[in-house]
Coordinates of C-alpha atoms and ligand atoms in Angstrom, one line a residue:
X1 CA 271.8 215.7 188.1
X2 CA 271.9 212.8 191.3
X3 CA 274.5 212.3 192.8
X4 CA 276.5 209.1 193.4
X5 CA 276.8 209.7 197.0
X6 CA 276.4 212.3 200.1
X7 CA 278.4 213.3 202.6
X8 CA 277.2 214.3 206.1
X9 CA 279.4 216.1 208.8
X10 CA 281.8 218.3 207.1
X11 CA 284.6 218.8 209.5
X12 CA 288.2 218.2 208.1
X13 CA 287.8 214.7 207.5
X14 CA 284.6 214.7 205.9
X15 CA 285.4 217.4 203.8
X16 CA 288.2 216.0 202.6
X17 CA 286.5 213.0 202.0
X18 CA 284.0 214.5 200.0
X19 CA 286.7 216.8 198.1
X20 CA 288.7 213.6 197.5
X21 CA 285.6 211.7 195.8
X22 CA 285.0 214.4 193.9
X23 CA 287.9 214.6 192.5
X24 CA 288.2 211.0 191.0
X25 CA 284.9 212.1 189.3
X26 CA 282.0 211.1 191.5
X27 CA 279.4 213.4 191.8
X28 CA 278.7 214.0 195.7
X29 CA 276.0 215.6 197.4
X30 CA 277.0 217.9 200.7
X31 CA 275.6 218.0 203.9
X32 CA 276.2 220.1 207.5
X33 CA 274.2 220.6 210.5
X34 CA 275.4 224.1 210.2
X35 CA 275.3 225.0 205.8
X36 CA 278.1 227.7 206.5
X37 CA 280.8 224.9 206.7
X38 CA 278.9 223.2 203.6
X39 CA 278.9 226.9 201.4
X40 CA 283.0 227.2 202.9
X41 CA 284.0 223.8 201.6
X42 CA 282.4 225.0 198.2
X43 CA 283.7 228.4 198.1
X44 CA 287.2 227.4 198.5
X45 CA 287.1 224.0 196.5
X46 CA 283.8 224.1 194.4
X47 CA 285.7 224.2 191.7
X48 CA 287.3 220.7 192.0
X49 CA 284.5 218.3 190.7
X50 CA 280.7 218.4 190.9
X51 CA 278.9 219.0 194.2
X52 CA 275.1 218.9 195.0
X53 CA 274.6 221.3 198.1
X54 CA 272.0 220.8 200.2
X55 CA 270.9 222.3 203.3
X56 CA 268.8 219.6 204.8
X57 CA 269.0 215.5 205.3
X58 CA 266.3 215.2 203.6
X59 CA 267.7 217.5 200.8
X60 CA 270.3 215.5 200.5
X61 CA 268.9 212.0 199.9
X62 CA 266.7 213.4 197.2
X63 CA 269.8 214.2 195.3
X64 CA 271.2 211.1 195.3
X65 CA 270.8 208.1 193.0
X66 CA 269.4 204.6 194.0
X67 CA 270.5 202.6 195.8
X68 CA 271.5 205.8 197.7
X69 CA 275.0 206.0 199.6
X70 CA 275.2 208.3 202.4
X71 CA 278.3 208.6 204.1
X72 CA 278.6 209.9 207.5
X73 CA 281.5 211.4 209.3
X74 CA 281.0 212.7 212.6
X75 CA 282.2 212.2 216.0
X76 CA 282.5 208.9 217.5
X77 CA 279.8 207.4 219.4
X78 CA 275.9 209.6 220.4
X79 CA 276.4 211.9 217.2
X80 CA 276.2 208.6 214.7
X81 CA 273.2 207.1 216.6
X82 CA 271.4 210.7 216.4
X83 CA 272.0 211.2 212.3
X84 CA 271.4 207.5 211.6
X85 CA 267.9 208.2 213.4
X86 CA 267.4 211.0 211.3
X87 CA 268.3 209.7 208.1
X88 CA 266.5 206.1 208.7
X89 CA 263.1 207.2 208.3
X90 CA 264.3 209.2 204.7
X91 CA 265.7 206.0 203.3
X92 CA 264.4 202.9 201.2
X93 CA 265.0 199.1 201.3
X94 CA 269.3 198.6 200.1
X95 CA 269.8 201.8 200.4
X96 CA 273.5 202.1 202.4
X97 CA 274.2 204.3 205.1
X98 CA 278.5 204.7 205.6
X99 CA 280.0 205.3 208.9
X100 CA 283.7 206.4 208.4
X101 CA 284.3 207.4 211.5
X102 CA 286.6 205.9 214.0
X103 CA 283.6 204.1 216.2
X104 CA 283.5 201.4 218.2
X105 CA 283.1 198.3 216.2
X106 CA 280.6 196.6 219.0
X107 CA 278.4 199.9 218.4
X108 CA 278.8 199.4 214.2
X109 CA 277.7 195.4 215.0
X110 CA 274.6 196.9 217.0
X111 CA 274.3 199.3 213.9
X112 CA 273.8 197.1 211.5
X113 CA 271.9 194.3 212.8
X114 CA 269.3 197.3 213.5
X115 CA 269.5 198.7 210.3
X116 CA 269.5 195.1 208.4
X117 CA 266.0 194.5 210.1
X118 CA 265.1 197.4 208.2
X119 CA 266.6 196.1 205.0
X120 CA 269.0 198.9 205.4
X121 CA 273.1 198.0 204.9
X122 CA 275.4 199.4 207.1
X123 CA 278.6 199.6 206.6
X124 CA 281.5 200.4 209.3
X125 CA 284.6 202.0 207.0
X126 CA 287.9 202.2 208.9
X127 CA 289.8 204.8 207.6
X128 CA 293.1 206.1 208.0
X129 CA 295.9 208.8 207.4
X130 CA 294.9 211.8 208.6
X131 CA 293.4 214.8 206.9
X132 CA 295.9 214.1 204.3
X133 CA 295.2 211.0 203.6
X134 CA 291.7 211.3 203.4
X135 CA 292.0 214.2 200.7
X136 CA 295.0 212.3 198.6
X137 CA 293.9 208.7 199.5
X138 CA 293.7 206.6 202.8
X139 CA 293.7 203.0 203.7
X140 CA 290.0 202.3 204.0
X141 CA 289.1 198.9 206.0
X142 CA 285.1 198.5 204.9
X143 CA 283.4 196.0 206.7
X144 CA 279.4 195.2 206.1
X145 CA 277.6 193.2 203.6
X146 CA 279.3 191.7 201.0
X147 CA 276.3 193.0 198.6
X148 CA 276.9 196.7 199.9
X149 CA 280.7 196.1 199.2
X150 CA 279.7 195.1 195.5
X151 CA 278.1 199.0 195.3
X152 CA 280.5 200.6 197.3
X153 CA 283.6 198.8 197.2
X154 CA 284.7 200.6 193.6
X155 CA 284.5 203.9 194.8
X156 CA 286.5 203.6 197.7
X157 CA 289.3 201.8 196.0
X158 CA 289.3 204.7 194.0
X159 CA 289.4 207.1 196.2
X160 CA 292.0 204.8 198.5
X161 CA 295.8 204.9 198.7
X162 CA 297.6 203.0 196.4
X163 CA 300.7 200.7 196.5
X164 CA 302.6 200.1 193.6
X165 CA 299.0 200.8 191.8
X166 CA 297.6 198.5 193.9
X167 CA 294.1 199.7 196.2
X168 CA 294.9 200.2 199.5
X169 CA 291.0 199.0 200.4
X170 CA 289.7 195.8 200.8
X171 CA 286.2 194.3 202.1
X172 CA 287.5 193.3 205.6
X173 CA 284.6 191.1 207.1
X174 CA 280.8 191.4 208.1
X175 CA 279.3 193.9 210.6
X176 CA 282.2 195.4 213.0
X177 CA 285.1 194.0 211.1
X178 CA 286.4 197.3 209.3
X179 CA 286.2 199.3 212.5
X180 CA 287.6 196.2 214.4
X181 CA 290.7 196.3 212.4
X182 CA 290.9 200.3 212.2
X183 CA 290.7 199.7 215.9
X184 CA 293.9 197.3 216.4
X185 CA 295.5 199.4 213.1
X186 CA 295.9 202.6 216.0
X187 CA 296.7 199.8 218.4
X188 CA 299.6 199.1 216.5
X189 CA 300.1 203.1 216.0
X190 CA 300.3 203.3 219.4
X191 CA 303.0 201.3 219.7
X192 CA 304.6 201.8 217.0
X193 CA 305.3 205.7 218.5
X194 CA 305.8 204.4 221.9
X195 CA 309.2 202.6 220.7
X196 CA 310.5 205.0 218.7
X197 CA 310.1 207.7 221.8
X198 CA 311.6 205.0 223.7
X199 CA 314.3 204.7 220.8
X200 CA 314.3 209.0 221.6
X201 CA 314.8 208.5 225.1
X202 CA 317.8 205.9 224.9
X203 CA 319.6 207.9 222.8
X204 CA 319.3 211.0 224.2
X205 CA 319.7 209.9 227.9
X206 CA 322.3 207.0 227.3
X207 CA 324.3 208.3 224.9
X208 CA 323.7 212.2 224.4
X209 CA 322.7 212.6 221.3
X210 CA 320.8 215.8 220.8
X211 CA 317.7 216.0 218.9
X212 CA 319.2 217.4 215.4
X213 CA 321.5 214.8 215.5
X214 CA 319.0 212.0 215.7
X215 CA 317.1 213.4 213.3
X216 CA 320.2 212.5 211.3
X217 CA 320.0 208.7 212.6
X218 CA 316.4 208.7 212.3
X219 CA 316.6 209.9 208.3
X220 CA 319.1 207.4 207.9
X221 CA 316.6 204.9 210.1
X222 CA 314.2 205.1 207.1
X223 CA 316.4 203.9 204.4
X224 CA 316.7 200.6 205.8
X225 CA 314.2 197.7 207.4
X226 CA 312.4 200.6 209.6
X227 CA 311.5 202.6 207.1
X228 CA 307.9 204.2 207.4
X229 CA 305.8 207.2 207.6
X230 CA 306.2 207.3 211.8
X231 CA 310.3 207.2 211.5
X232 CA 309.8 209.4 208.4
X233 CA 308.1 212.3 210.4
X234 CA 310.0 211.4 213.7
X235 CA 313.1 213.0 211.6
X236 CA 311.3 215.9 210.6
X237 CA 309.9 216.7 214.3
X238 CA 313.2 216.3 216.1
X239 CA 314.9 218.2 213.5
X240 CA 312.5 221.0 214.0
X241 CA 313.7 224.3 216.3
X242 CA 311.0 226.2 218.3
X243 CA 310.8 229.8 216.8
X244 CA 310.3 231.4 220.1
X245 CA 313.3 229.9 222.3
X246 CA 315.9 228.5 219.7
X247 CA 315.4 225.2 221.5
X248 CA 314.7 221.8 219.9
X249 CA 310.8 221.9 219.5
X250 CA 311.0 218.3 221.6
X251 CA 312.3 220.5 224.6
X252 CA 309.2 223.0 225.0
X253 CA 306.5 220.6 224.2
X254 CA 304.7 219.4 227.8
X255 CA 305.7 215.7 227.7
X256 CA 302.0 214.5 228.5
X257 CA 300.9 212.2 225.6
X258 CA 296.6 212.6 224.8
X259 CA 294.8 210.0 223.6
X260 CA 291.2 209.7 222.1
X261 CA 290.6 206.3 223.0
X262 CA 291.1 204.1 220.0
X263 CA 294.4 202.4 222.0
X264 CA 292.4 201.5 225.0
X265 CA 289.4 200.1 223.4
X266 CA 292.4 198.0 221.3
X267 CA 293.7 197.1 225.1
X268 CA 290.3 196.0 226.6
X269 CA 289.2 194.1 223.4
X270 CA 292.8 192.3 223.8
X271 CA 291.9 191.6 227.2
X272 CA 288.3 190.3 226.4
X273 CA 289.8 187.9 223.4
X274 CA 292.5 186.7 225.8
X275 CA 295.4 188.0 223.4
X276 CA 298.8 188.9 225.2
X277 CA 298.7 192.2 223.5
X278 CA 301.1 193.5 226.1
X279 CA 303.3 196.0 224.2
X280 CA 300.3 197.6 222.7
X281 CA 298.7 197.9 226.2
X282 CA 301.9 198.9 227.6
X283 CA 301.9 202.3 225.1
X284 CA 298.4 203.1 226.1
X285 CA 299.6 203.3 229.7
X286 CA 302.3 204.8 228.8
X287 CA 300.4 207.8 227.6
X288 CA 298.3 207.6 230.6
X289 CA 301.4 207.9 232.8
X290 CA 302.8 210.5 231.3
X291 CA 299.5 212.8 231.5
X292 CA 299.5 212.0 235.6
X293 CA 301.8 215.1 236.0
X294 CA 300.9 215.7 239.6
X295 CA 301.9 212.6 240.7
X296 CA 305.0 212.5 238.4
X297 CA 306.1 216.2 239.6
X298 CA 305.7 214.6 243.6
X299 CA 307.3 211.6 242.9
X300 CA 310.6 213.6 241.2
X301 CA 311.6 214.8 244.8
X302 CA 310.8 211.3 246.2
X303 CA 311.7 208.8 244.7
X304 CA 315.1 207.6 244.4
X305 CA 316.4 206.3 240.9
X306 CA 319.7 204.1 242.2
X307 CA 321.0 204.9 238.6
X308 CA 324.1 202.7 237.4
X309 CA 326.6 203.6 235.4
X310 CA 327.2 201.5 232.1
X311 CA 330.1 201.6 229.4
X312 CA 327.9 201.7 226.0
X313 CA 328.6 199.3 223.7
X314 CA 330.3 199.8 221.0
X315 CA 327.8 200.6 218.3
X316 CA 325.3 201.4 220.5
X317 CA 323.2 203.3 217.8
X318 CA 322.5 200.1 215.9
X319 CA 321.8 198.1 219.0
X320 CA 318.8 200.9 219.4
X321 CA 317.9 200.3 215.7
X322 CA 317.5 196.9 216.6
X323 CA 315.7 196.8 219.8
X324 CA 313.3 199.4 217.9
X325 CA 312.9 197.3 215.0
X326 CA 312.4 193.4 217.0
X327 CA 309.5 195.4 219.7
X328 CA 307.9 197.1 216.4
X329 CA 307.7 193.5 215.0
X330 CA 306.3 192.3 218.3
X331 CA 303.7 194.8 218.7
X332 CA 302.4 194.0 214.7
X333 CA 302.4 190.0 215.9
X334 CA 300.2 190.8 219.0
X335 CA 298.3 192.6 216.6
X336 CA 297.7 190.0 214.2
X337 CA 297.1 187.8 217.0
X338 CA 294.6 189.4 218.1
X339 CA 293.2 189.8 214.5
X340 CA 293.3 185.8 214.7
X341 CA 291.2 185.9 218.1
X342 CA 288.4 188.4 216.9
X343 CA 288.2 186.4 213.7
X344 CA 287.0 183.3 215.8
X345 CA 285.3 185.0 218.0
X346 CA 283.0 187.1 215.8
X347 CA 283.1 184.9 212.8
X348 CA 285.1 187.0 210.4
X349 CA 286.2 185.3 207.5
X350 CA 289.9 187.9 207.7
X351 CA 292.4 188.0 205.1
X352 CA 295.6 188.8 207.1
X353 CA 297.4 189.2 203.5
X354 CA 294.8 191.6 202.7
X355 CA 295.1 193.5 205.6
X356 CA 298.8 193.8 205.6
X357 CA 298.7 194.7 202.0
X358 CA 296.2 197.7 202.6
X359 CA 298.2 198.8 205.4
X360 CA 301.1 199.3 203.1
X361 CA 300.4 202.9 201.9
X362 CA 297.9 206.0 202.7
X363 CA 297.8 204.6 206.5
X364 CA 299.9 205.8 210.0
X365 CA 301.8 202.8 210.0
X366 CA 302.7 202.5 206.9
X367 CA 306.0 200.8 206.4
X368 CA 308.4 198.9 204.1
X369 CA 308.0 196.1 206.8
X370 CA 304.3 195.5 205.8
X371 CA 305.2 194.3 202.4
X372 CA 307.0 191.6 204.1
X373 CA 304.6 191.0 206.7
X374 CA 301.7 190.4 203.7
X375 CA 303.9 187.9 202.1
X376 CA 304.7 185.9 205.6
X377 CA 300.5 185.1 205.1
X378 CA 300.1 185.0 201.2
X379 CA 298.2 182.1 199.9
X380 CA 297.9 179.2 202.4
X381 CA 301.3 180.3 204.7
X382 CA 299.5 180.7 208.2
X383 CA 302.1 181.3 210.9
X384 CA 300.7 180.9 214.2
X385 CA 302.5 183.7 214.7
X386 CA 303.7 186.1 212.9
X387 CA 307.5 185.8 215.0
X388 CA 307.3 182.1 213.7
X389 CA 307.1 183.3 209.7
X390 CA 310.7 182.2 208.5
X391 CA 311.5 185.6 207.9
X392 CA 310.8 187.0 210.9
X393 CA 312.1 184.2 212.7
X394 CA 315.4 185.2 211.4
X395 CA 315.5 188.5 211.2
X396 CA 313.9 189.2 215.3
X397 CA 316.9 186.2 216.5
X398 CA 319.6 188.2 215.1
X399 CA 318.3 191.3 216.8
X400 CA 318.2 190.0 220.0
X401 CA 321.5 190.4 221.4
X402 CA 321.3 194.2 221.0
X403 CA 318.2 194.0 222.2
X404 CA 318.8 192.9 225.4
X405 CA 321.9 195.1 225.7
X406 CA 319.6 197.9 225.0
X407 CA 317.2 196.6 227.5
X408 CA 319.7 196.7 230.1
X409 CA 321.3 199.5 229.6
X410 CA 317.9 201.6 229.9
X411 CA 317.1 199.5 233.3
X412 CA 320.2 200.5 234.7
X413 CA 320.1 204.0 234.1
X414 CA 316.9 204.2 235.3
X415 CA 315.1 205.0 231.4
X416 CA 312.2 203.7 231.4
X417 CA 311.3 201.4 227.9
X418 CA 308.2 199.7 229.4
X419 CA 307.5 198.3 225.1
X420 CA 311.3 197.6 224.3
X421 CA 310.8 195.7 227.7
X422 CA 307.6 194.1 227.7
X423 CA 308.0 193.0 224.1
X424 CA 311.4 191.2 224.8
X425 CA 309.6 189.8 227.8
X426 CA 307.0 188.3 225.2
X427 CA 309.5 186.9 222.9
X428 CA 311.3 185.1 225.5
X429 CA 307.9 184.1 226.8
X430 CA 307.0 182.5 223.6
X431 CA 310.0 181.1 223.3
X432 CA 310.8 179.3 227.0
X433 CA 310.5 175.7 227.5
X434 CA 308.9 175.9 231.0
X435 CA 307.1 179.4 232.2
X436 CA 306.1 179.4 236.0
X437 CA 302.3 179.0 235.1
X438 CA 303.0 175.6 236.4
X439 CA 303.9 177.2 240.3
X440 CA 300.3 179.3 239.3
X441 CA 298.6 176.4 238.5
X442 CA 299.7 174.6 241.9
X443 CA 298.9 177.9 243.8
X444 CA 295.5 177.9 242.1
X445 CA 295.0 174.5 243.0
X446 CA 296.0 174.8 246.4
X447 CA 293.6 177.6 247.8
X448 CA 290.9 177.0 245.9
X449 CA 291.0 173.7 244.3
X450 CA 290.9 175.3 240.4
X451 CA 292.6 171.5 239.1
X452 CA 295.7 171.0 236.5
X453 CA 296.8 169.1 234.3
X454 CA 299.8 166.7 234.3
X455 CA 302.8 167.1 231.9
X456 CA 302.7 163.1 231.8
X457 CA 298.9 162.3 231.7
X458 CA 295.8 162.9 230.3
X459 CA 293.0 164.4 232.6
X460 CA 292.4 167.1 235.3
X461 CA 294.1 166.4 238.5
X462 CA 293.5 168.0 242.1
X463 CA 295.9 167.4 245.0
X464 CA 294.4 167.3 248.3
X465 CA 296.6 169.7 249.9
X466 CA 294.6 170.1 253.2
X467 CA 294.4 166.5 254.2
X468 CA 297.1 163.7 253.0
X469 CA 298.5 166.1 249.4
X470 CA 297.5 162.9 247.5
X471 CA 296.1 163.5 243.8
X472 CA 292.9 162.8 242.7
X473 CA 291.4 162.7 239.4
X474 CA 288.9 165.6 239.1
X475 CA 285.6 165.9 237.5
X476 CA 284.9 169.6 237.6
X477 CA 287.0 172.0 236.7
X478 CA 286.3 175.8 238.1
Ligands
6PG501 C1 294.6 207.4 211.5 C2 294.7 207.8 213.0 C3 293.6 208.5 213.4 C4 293.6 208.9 214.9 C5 294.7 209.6 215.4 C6 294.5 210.1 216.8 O1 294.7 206.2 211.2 O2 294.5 208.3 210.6 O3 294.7 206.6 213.7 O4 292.4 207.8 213.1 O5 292.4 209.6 215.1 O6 295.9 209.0 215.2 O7 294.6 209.1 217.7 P1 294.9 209.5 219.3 O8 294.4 210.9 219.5 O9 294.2 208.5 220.1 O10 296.4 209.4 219.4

């Protein structure tokens, strides 16, 4: 007996990987740097499809069928390079080697132009939804070959989510593109929790609802526009009582958010592609304020607030709805704007109906909203944005009122709601006739002769601000 494919690194994820594929009937070959977690995994669920086990990496691509698939799944970043090394000199020309991890996508680029010299695929799989999700079916985001697709794409859709019976897996794009949008996927994740803590705070600070009670709002939340796995589980965490003190579980957890790095790397690649991804960087320094408790804990008995005093308005709760639901819009535009960058910057050929529609189930950020969100691109729509799609248009404009009430409420009561801010800062920065990037323009000009250009005329224009401020053409522009 071969087997169809091999797993390496049988942590959680990878075990559950493996256990998944087994179950939809593949026949998978197992593989550990230490064969005690490979004889667990059997022990306990050997009995739910056919495993090869096999104690070496050689082992284990003997057992497989040609061309072989090994899939790897370990940590992020040295441990890849280190089993790819091992396993390159055991493989043969189209042979395909899977990373599922969540790696960088400029290391799965270098990857697989290595590997490619060596007639080797590569492919870089984004995967997501947790240990669940990768037992009971993810959203997987394969980029690569199109050829290694054709070998490897039906099993993943198998394996993958499914919405409405539809495969939550796609082939993204060459090289990095799979890991690029896992990458800007946990961007959005990022955000995505930041609002609704943000949503949290408001209500619990401005208007004194406890945390049972919003679990209420939140349950109710999920019925409507918002619903989505993150609302879904906010419910059940805020409903949740700590055993040990009676208190609400939210009350004895140490407010300092981790992070592996996924968010950042989504921040600097924003920053890189020049895309205004600021509510999406705006969570990821959220979290990193929130861990700097040393500062926080000095700056409590020094800093004063000033806080105002505010009459809510009436329906205040649905105000927060809003203002949560127009910044989670935001943060999936800047998102899919920064899709649009990478796509023209690395040649990637993306589908952003494809990836909205693979994001609609198995995933973190999973929502109703997505649906919507693929049809906004379907067939030859192309919003420049996804806040200019009809749709959206609509539905963000009629939020905005409660928006900015929320907005100000928070800034006077000293809350801080750096996304719910920053994102209506974006909108209306989209929106505005005139920003002051004109006055920055001038000051540019000014100290070191960078140039503009003129709302009136064609060309680059440099006053000559240190002698008679008369404008020249200019020729250069630096
Ligand atoms: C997923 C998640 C997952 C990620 C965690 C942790 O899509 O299943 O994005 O890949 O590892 O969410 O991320 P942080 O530790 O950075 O919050």
């Amino acid at each position: 007996m071969s087997a169809q494919i091999g797993v390496t690194g049988l942590a959680v994820m990878g075990a559950n990987l493996a256990r998944n594929l087994a179950r939809n009937g593949y026949t998978v070959a197992l593989h550990n740097r230490s064969v005690e977690k490979t004889d667990a995994l059997l022990e306990k669920h050997g009995g739910e499809g056919d495993f090869i086990r096999t104690e070496s990496l050689q082992e284990l691509v003997d057992s497989l069928e040609k061309p072989r698939r090994v899939l790897i799944m370990v940590k992020a970043g040295a441990p890849v390079d280190s089993v790819i090394e091992q396993l390159e000199p055991l493989l043969e020309a189209g042979d395909i080697i899977i990373d599922a991890g969540n790696s960088h996508y400029e290391d799965t680029r270098r990857r697989e132009a290595a590997l490619a010299e060596k007639n080797l695929h590569f492919v870089g799989v984004g995967v997501s939804g947790g240990e669940e999700g990768a037992l009971l079916g993810p959203s997987i985001m394969p980029g690569g070959s199109r050829e290694s697709y054709d070998s490897l794409g039906p099993m993943l859709e198998k394996i993958s989510a499914k919405y409405n019976g539809e495969a939550c897996c796609r082939w993204i794009g060459t090289d990095g593109a799979g890991h690029f949008v896992k990458m800007v996927h946990n961007g959005i994740e990022y955000a995505d929790m930041q609002v609704i803590g943000e949503a949290y705070d408001v209500l619990r600070t401005a208007a004194g609802i406890e945390p049972a009670d919003q679990a209420k709002i939140f349950t109710e939340w999920n019925t409507g526009t918002l619903s989505s796995f993150l609302i879904e589980i906010t419910a059940e965490v805020l409903a949740h009582t700590d055993d040990r003190t009676g208190k609400p579980f939210v009350d004895v957890v140490v407010d300092s958010a981790g992070q592996k790095g996924t968010g950042r790397w989504t921040v600097v690649s924003a920053l890189e592609l020049g895309s205004p991804t600021s509510g999406i960087a705006e969570s990821v320094f959220a979290r990193g304020l929130s861990s700097q408790r040393g500062q926080r804990e000095l700056a409590q008995g020094i800093l004063e607030g000033h806080e105002g005093t505010v009459e809510l308005p009436e329906g205040f709760v649905e105000d927060v709805r809003l203002a949560l639901y127009a910044s989670k819009l935001v943060s999936y535009a800047q998102g899919i704007d920064m899709l649009t960058a990478a796509a023209t910057e690395y040649g990637w050929d993306l589908k952003l109906d494809e990836i909205a529609s693979l994001w609609r189930a198995g995933c973190i950020i999973r929502a109703e909203l997505l649906d919507d969100i693929m049809k906004a691109y379907a067939g030859d729509a192309r919003p420049a944005n996804l806040l200019l799609a009809p749709a959206f248009a609509e539905s963000i404009a009629g939020a905005v009122p409660a928006w900015r009430r929320v907005v100000a409420t928070a800034v006077q009561l000293g809350i801080p709601v750096p996304v719910f801010s920053s994102s209506l800062a974006y909108y209306d920065g989209l929106r505005r006739k005139r920003l002051p990037a004109a006055l920055t323009q001038g000051l540019r000009d000014l100290f070191g002769a960078h140039t503009y250009n003129r709302v009136d005329a064609e060309g680059t224009f440099h006053t000559l601000w240190g002698e008679d401020r008369s404008e020249v053409e200019a020729v250069d522009t630096h």
